[in-house]
Amino acid sequence: MIAQRLMAVREQIAQACVRASRDTDRVQLLAVSKTFGADAVQAAFDAGQRAFGENYIQEAVEKIGLLAHLRAQGLQWHCIGPIQSNKSRLVAEHFDWAHTVDRLKIAERLSAQRPPGMPALQVCIQVNVDDGANKSGVAPAEAAALVRAVAALKGLCVRGLMSLPEPSRDYAGQLDVHRRTRNLFDQIGAQRWPELSQWDTVSMGMSQDLDAAVAAGSTMVRVGTAVFGQRLVNP
Ligand SMILES: *Cc1c(COP(=O)(O)O)cnc(C)c1O
C-alpha cells in the first residue's frame, strides 16, 4: 500500500516537473510520517524512501531510536514541527535537518547543543510568507538578516527556506504564495554571501499543493497523507 502510494507521489512530482520544464532530480520527496509508526516508516524505507519528516519531537525521538539501524543505510530525519526552547536539545541530538528555525535564539541553542561528533545540522529558515496570524516563521522582510546570522553559527549549515502557507484549494493562490517564497530564496542567494556555501533548498508543498509548489520552484515537497494515508490521531 505505502509502496504504491509512494510510486504515485513520485509520478505526480515527475509530471509536475515536466509541466514546469524542471529537472525531476531537483525536487526531493520528504515523506511526512508524523502519527504513523515505525512500521510505516520501515515500509516506505523498503520502497526506497530515505528522507522522513516529523512534527512532534517526542514521538519522533521514539521512532528514531527504533529505526536507528537504518541510519547507516541512509535514513534521514527532518524536523518540520515547531521547536520550543525546551525541545531544542532533542532536535540537535537526533535529527539531520530542522526546517522550522525562525528565531536566532533557537538557532543558537541548536548550534550549542549539536554534538561535536555529528555532522552539521542542516537548517531551513521558516518564513511566514502569507502573513498568517498566530503563525510560526520569520517575516519576509527579516528573513535575509536571520539567514545570515544563523549561517555564522557552528554546527549548523543553512540550506534554504521553508514555508507553510494557509491551505488554499485554488491553484492560482497556491502558486502565488509559493512564488513569493521562491523569490525570496533567489534574492537571498543572489547576495552571494560566502557563509551560504550550500544555499539550495526550498521546502514547500504538501499533499494538497504539491503541483503548484513544484511549478513555483520547490526543491523539497513535504508529503504526508498522499504517502501514508489519512492521519487518524493527533498526539
Ligand atoms: C503534516 C505536515 C505536512 C504534510 O501534510 P500532508 O497534507 O499530509 O501532506 C507537511 N509539512 C508540515 C509542516 C506538516 O506539518
mmCIF file of C-alpha atoms and ligand atoms in Angstrom:
data_model
loop_
_atom_site.group_PDB
_atom_site.id
_atom_site.type_symbol
_atom_site.label_atom_id
_atom_site.label_comp_id
_atom_site.label_asym_id
_atom_site.label_seq_id
_atom_site.Cartn_x
_atom_site.Cartn_y
_atom_site.Cartn_z
ATOM 1 C CA MET A 1 0.000 0.000 0.000
ATOM 2 C CA ILE A 2 2.650 2.509 1.047
ATOM 3 C CA ALA A 3 4.880 1.356 -1.787
ATOM 4 C CA GLN A 4 2.112 2.038 -4.347
ATOM 5 C CA ARG A 5 1.295 5.410 -2.853
ATOM 6 C CA LEU A 6 4.949 6.371 -2.890
ATOM 7 C CA MET A 7 5.160 5.441 -6.539
ATOM 8 C CA ALA A 8 2.104 7.541 -7.305
ATOM 9 C CA VAL A 9 3.533 10.559 -5.470
ATOM 10 C CA ARG A 10 6.871 10.212 -7.240
ATOM 11 C CA GLU A 11 4.981 10.064 -10.519
ATOM 12 C CA GLN A 12 2.988 13.169 -9.585
ATOM 13 C CA ILE A 13 6.221 15.032 -8.816
ATOM 14 C CA ALA A 14 7.712 13.888 -12.125
ATOM 15 C CA GLN A 15 4.625 15.071 -14.032
ATOM 16 C CA ALA A 16 4.665 18.429 -12.261
ATOM 17 C CA CYS A 17 8.350 18.773 -13.172
ATOM 18 C CA VAL A 18 7.616 18.034 -16.832
ATOM 19 C CA ARG A 19 4.886 20.694 -16.905
ATOM 20 C CA ALA A 20 7.240 23.191 -15.270
ATOM 21 C CA SER A 21 10.193 22.199 -17.509
ATOM 22 C CA ARG A 22 12.162 21.297 -14.429
ATOM 23 C CA ASP A 23 14.607 18.506 -13.802
ATOM 24 C CA THR A 24 12.969 15.805 -11.636
ATOM 25 C CA ASP A 25 16.213 15.369 -9.726
ATOM 26 C CA ARG A 26 15.812 18.877 -8.334
ATOM 27 C CA VAL A 27 12.673 18.027 -6.346
ATOM 28 C CA GLN A 28 13.187 15.793 -3.367
ATOM 29 C CA LEU A 29 10.343 13.974 -1.640
ATOM 30 C CA LEU A 30 10.207 14.276 2.124
ATOM 31 C CA ALA A 31 7.769 11.649 3.439
ATOM 32 C CA VAL A 32 5.949 13.102 6.440
ATOM 33 C CA SER A 33 5.463 10.206 8.832
ATOM 34 C CA LYS A 34 4.007 12.059 11.832
ATOM 35 C CA THR A 35 1.442 9.965 13.753
ATOM 36 C CA PHE A 36 2.444 6.827 11.822
ATOM 37 C CA GLY A 37 4.506 4.127 13.477
ATOM 38 C CA ALA A 38 7.995 2.842 12.854
ATOM 39 C CA ASP A 39 6.471 0.020 10.783
ATOM 40 C CA ALA A 40 5.100 2.531 8.263
ATOM 41 C CA VAL A 41 8.483 4.258 8.035
ATOM 42 C CA GLN A 42 10.125 0.864 7.570
ATOM 43 C CA ALA A 43 7.695 0.033 4.731
ATOM 44 C CA ALA A 44 8.448 3.318 2.985
ATOM 45 C CA PHE A 45 12.167 2.773 3.511
ATOM 46 C CA ASP A 46 11.868 -0.672 1.939
ATOM 47 C CA ALA A 47 10.195 1.022 -1.043
ATOM 48 C CA GLY A 48 13.249 3.238 -1.467
ATOM 49 C CA GLN A 49 12.253 6.335 0.530
ATOM 50 C CA ARG A 50 15.080 7.790 2.616
ATOM 51 C CA ALA A 51 14.012 11.218 3.950
ATOM 52 C CA PHE A 52 11.285 11.412 6.603
ATOM 53 C CA GLY A 53 9.650 14.421 8.216
ATOM 54 C CA GLU A 54 8.317 14.546 11.757
ATOM 55 C CA ASN A 55 6.410 17.262 13.625
ATOM 56 C CA TYR A 56 6.182 16.047 17.180
ATOM 57 C CA ILE A 57 9.638 15.809 18.677
ATOM 58 C CA GLN A 58 8.929 13.287 21.410
ATOM 59 C CA GLU A 59 7.116 10.954 19.031
ATOM 60 C CA ALA A 60 9.919 11.310 16.522
ATOM 61 C CA VAL A 61 12.668 10.530 19.004
ATOM 62 C CA GLU A 62 11.000 7.204 19.811
ATOM 63 C CA LYS A 63 10.823 6.248 16.134
ATOM 64 C CA ILE A 64 14.367 7.418 15.526
ATOM 65 C CA GLY A 65 15.502 5.093 18.317
ATOM 66 C CA LEU A 66 13.510 2.139 16.999
ATOM 67 C CA LEU A 67 14.929 2.579 13.495
ATOM 68 C CA ALA A 68 18.478 3.526 14.498
ATOM 69 C CA HIS A 69 19.885 0.621 12.499
ATOM 70 C CA LEU A 70 18.591 2.153 9.235
ATOM 71 C CA ARG A 71 20.556 5.345 9.661
ATOM 72 C CA ALA A 72 23.750 3.776 8.376
ATOM 73 C CA GLN A 73 21.734 2.838 5.257
ATOM 74 C CA GLY A 74 20.801 6.428 4.575
ATOM 75 C CA LEU A 75 17.623 7.030 6.571
ATOM 76 C CA GLN A 76 17.344 10.779 7.285
ATOM 77 C CA TRP A 77 15.159 12.576 9.809
ATOM 78 C CA HIS A 78 13.825 16.077 9.211
ATOM 79 C CA CYS A 79 12.180 18.093 11.956
ATOM 80 C CA ILE A 80 9.272 20.038 10.412
ATOM 81 C CA GLY A 81 7.353 20.882 13.587
ATOM 82 C CA PRO A 82 7.671 23.896 15.871
ATOM 83 C CA ILE A 83 10.832 23.835 18.004
ATOM 84 C CA GLN A 84 10.274 25.109 21.538
ATOM 85 C CA SER A 85 13.353 26.039 23.559
ATOM 86 C CA ASN A 86 12.908 23.067 25.860
ATOM 87 C CA LYS A 87 12.912 20.663 22.856
ATOM 88 C CA SER A 88 15.889 22.098 21.015
ATOM 89 C CA ARG A 89 18.336 19.663 22.587
ATOM 90 C CA LEU A 90 16.351 16.661 21.317
ATOM 91 C CA VAL A 91 16.337 18.161 17.834
ATOM 92 C CA ALA A 92 20.066 18.906 17.948
ATOM 93 C CA GLU A 93 20.903 15.405 19.156
ATOM 94 C CA HIS A 94 18.582 13.308 16.982
ATOM 95 C CA PHE A 95 17.744 14.973 13.676
ATOM 96 C CA ASP A 96 19.613 15.501 10.409
ATOM 97 C CA TRP A 97 17.583 18.542 9.344
ATOM 98 C CA ALA A 98 15.497 21.239 11.019
ATOM 99 C CA HIS A 99 13.105 23.105 8.684
ATOM 100 C CA THR A 100 11.412 25.344 11.213
ATOM 101 C CA VAL A 101 14.092 27.650 12.544
ATOM 102 C CA ASP A 102 12.521 31.119 12.757
ATOM 103 C CA ARG A 103 14.370 32.814 15.623
ATOM 104 C CA LEU A 104 18.044 33.383 16.298
ATOM 105 C CA LYS A 105 17.632 32.200 19.869
ATOM 106 C CA ILE A 106 16.522 28.731 18.732
ATOM 107 C CA ALA A 107 19.339 28.570 16.188
ATOM 108 C CA GLU A 108 21.866 29.462 18.884
ATOM 109 C CA ARG A 109 20.551 26.699 21.111
ATOM 110 C CA LEU A 110 20.687 24.158 18.269
ATOM 111 C CA SER A 111 24.236 25.262 17.495
ATOM 112 C CA ALA A 112 25.389 24.948 21.106
ATOM 113 C CA GLN A 113 23.597 21.615 21.562
ATOM 114 C CA ARG A 114 24.639 19.891 18.329
ATOM 115 C CA PRO A 115 27.000 17.110 19.460
ATOM 116 C CA PRO A 116 30.524 17.764 18.108
ATOM 117 C CA GLY A 117 30.792 14.246 16.695
ATOM 118 C CA MET A 118 27.770 14.668 14.428
ATOM 119 C CA PRO A 119 27.700 16.306 11.002
ATOM 120 C CA ALA A 120 26.263 19.842 10.911
ATOM 121 C CA LEU A 121 22.507 20.082 11.397
ATOM 122 C CA GLN A 122 21.016 21.096 8.038
ATOM 123 C CA VAL A 123 18.735 24.065 8.567
ATOM 124 C CA CYS A 124 15.954 25.847 6.698
ATOM 125 C CA ILE A 125 14.645 29.190 7.876
ATOM 126 C CA GLN A 126 10.849 29.161 8.126
ATOM 127 C CA VAL A 127 9.213 32.202 6.548
ATOM 128 C CA ASN A 128 5.685 33.403 7.293
ATOM 129 C CA VAL A 129 5.197 34.207 3.652
ATOM 130 C CA ASP A 130 1.428 34.779 3.682
ATOM 131 C CA ASP A 131 1.401 36.734 6.931
ATOM 132 C CA GLY A 132 -0.856 34.177 8.638
ATOM 133 C CA ALA A 133 -1.990 35.161 12.103
ATOM 134 C CA ASN A 134 -0.518 33.205 15.029
ATOM 135 C CA LYS A 135 1.874 31.523 12.704
ATOM 136 C CA SER A 136 5.471 30.497 13.031
ATOM 137 C CA GLY A 137 8.001 31.861 10.621
ATOM 138 C CA VAL A 138 10.081 34.977 10.333
ATOM 139 C CA ALA A 139 8.565 37.931 8.455
ATOM 140 C CA PRO A 140 9.812 38.012 4.842
ATOM 141 C CA ALA A 141 11.462 41.401 5.384
ATOM 142 C CA GLU A 142 13.546 39.958 8.226
ATOM 143 C CA ALA A 143 14.417 36.645 6.613
ATOM 144 C CA ALA A 144 17.711 37.648 4.976
ATOM 145 C CA ALA A 145 19.192 39.018 8.195
ATOM 146 C CA LEU A 146 18.175 35.885 10.086
ATOM 147 C CA VAL A 147 19.632 33.639 7.385
ATOM 148 C CA ARG A 148 22.933 35.441 7.604
ATOM 149 C CA ALA A 149 23.074 35.363 11.390
ATOM 150 C CA VAL A 150 22.256 31.647 11.515
ATOM 151 C CA ALA A 151 24.792 30.868 8.798
ATOM 152 C CA ALA A 152 27.539 32.169 11.083
ATOM 153 C CA LEU A 153 26.782 29.595 13.808
ATOM 154 C CA LYS A 154 28.935 26.494 14.158
ATOM 155 C CA GLY A 155 27.342 23.086 13.918
ATOM 156 C CA LEU A 156 24.633 24.333 11.545
ATOM 157 C CA CYS A 157 24.513 24.512 7.762
ATOM 158 C CA VAL A 158 21.829 26.827 6.371
ATOM 159 C CA ARG A 159 20.360 25.288 3.229
ATOM 160 C CA GLY A 160 17.379 27.473 2.381
ATOM 161 C CA LEU A 161 13.837 28.485 3.230
ATOM 162 C CA MET A 162 10.723 26.644 4.357
ATOM 163 C CA SER A 163 7.128 27.832 4.147
ATOM 164 C CA LEU A 164 3.826 26.516 5.405
ATOM 165 C CA PRO A 165 1.137 28.779 3.932
ATOM 166 C CA GLU A 166 -2.518 28.664 4.865
ATOM 167 C CA PRO A 167 -4.224 25.890 2.883
ATOM 168 C CA SER A 168 -5.867 27.083 -0.306
ATOM 169 C CA ARG A 169 -7.790 24.908 -2.757
ATOM 170 C CA ASP A 170 -7.178 27.384 -5.504
ATOM 171 C CA TYR A 171 -4.181 26.614 -7.720
ATOM 172 C CA ALA A 172 -3.543 30.256 -8.618
ATOM 173 C CA GLY A 173 -3.492 31.239 -4.950
ATOM 174 C CA GLN A 174 -1.123 28.380 -4.102
ATOM 175 C CA LEU A 175 1.167 29.334 -6.958
ATOM 176 C CA ASP A 176 1.247 32.971 -5.917
ATOM 177 C CA VAL A 177 2.215 32.285 -2.330
ATOM 178 C CA HIS A 178 4.813 29.655 -3.267
ATOM 179 C CA ARG A 179 6.344 32.030 -5.807
ATOM 180 C CA ARG A 180 6.862 34.564 -3.029
ATOM 181 C CA THR A 181 8.920 32.048 -1.074
ATOM 182 C CA ARG A 182 10.925 31.102 -4.146
ATOM 183 C CA ASN A 183 11.603 34.761 -4.999
ATOM 184 C CA LEU A 184 12.825 35.445 -1.500
ATOM 185 C CA PHE A 185 15.086 32.400 -1.732
ATOM 186 C CA ASP A 186 16.515 33.664 -5.030
ATOM 187 C CA GLN A 187 17.025 37.183 -3.691
ATOM 188 C CA ILE A 188 18.969 35.917 -0.695
ATOM 189 C CA GLY A 189 21.025 33.581 -2.888
ATOM 190 C CA ALA A 190 21.867 36.467 -5.209
ATOM 191 C CA GLN A 191 23.699 38.184 -2.344
ATOM 192 C CA ARG A 192 26.397 35.522 -2.719
ATOM 193 C CA TRP A 193 27.306 35.660 0.931
ATOM 194 C CA PRO A 194 30.349 33.416 1.422
ATOM 195 C CA GLU A 195 28.858 31.878 4.569
ATOM 196 C CA LEU A 196 25.976 30.470 2.470
ATOM 197 C CA SER A 197 28.009 27.816 0.730
ATOM 198 C CA GLN A 198 25.109 25.398 0.243
ATOM 199 C CA TRP A 199 22.064 27.550 -0.425
ATOM 200 C CA ASP A 200 19.984 25.025 -2.394
ATOM 201 C CA THR A 201 16.725 24.172 -0.649
ATOM 202 C CA VAL A 202 13.168 25.488 -0.882
ATOM 203 C CA SER A 203 10.997 23.342 1.387
ATOM 204 C CA MET A 204 7.399 23.923 0.309
ATOM 205 C CA GLY A 205 4.395 21.993 -0.931
ATOM 206 C CA MET A 206 2.317 19.279 0.742
ATOM 207 C CA SER A 207 -0.224 16.703 -0.487
ATOM 208 C CA GLN A 208 -2.766 19.377 -1.486
ATOM 209 C CA ASP A 209 -0.489 21.920 -3.153
ATOM 210 C CA LEU A 210 2.376 19.835 -4.470
ATOM 211 C CA ASP A 211 1.810 20.725 -8.137
ATOM 212 C CA ALA A 212 1.772 24.470 -7.503
ATOM 213 C CA ALA A 213 4.828 24.188 -5.249
ATOM 214 C CA VAL A 214 6.816 22.363 -7.927
ATOM 215 C CA ALA A 215 5.704 24.879 -10.545
ATOM 216 C CA ALA A 216 6.862 27.710 -8.284
ATOM 217 C CA GLY A 217 10.297 26.164 -7.725
ATOM 218 C CA SER A 218 10.124 23.955 -4.647
ATOM 219 C CA THR A 219 13.122 21.673 -4.201
ATOM 220 C CA MET A 220 11.632 19.625 -1.378
ATOM 221 C CA VAL A 221 7.971 18.729 -1.056
ATOM 222 C CA ARG A 222 6.748 17.503 2.328
ATOM 223 C CA VAL A 223 4.081 14.885 1.692
ATOM 224 C CA GLY A 224 2.232 13.015 4.434
ATOM 225 C CA THR A 225 -1.321 12.000 3.571
ATOM 226 C CA ALA A 226 -0.628 11.050 -0.043
ATOM 227 C CA VAL A 227 2.113 8.656 1.095
ATOM 228 C CA PHE A 228 0.828 7.209 4.372
ATOM 229 C CA GLY A 229 -2.945 7.820 4.147
ATOM 230 C CA GLN A 230 -5.232 9.859 6.371
ATOM 231 C CA ARG A 231 -3.934 10.606 9.840
ATOM 232 C CA LEU A 232 -6.315 9.282 12.482
ATOM 233 C CA VAL A 233 -4.652 10.601 15.590
ATOM 234 C CA ASN A 234 -3.167 13.862 16.672
ATOM 235 C CA PRO A 235 -0.784 13.301 19.555
HETATM 236 C C1 LIG B 1 1.742 17.469 8.255
HETATM 237 C C2 LIG B 1 2.673 18.344 7.526
HETATM 238 C C3 LIG B 1 2.970 18.121 6.178
HETATM 239 C C4 LIG B 1 2.308 17.043 5.346
HETATM 240 O O1 LIG B 1 0.965 17.335 5.164
HETATM 241 P P1 LIG B 1 0.025 16.454 4.203
HETATM 242 O O2 LIG B 1 -1.091 17.357 3.906
HETATM 243 O O3 LIG B 1 -0.372 15.266 4.997
HETATM 244 O O4 LIG B 1 0.826 16.092 3.006
HETATM 245 C C5 LIG B 1 3.906 18.940 5.580
HETATM 246 N N1 LIG B 1 4.522 19.926 6.249
HETATM 247 C C6 LIG B 1 4.258 20.180 7.538
HETATM 248 C C7 LIG B 1 4.971 21.282 8.231
HETATM 249 C C8 LIG B 1 3.314 19.417 8.211
HETATM 250 O O5 LIG B 1 3.044 19.691 9.486
#
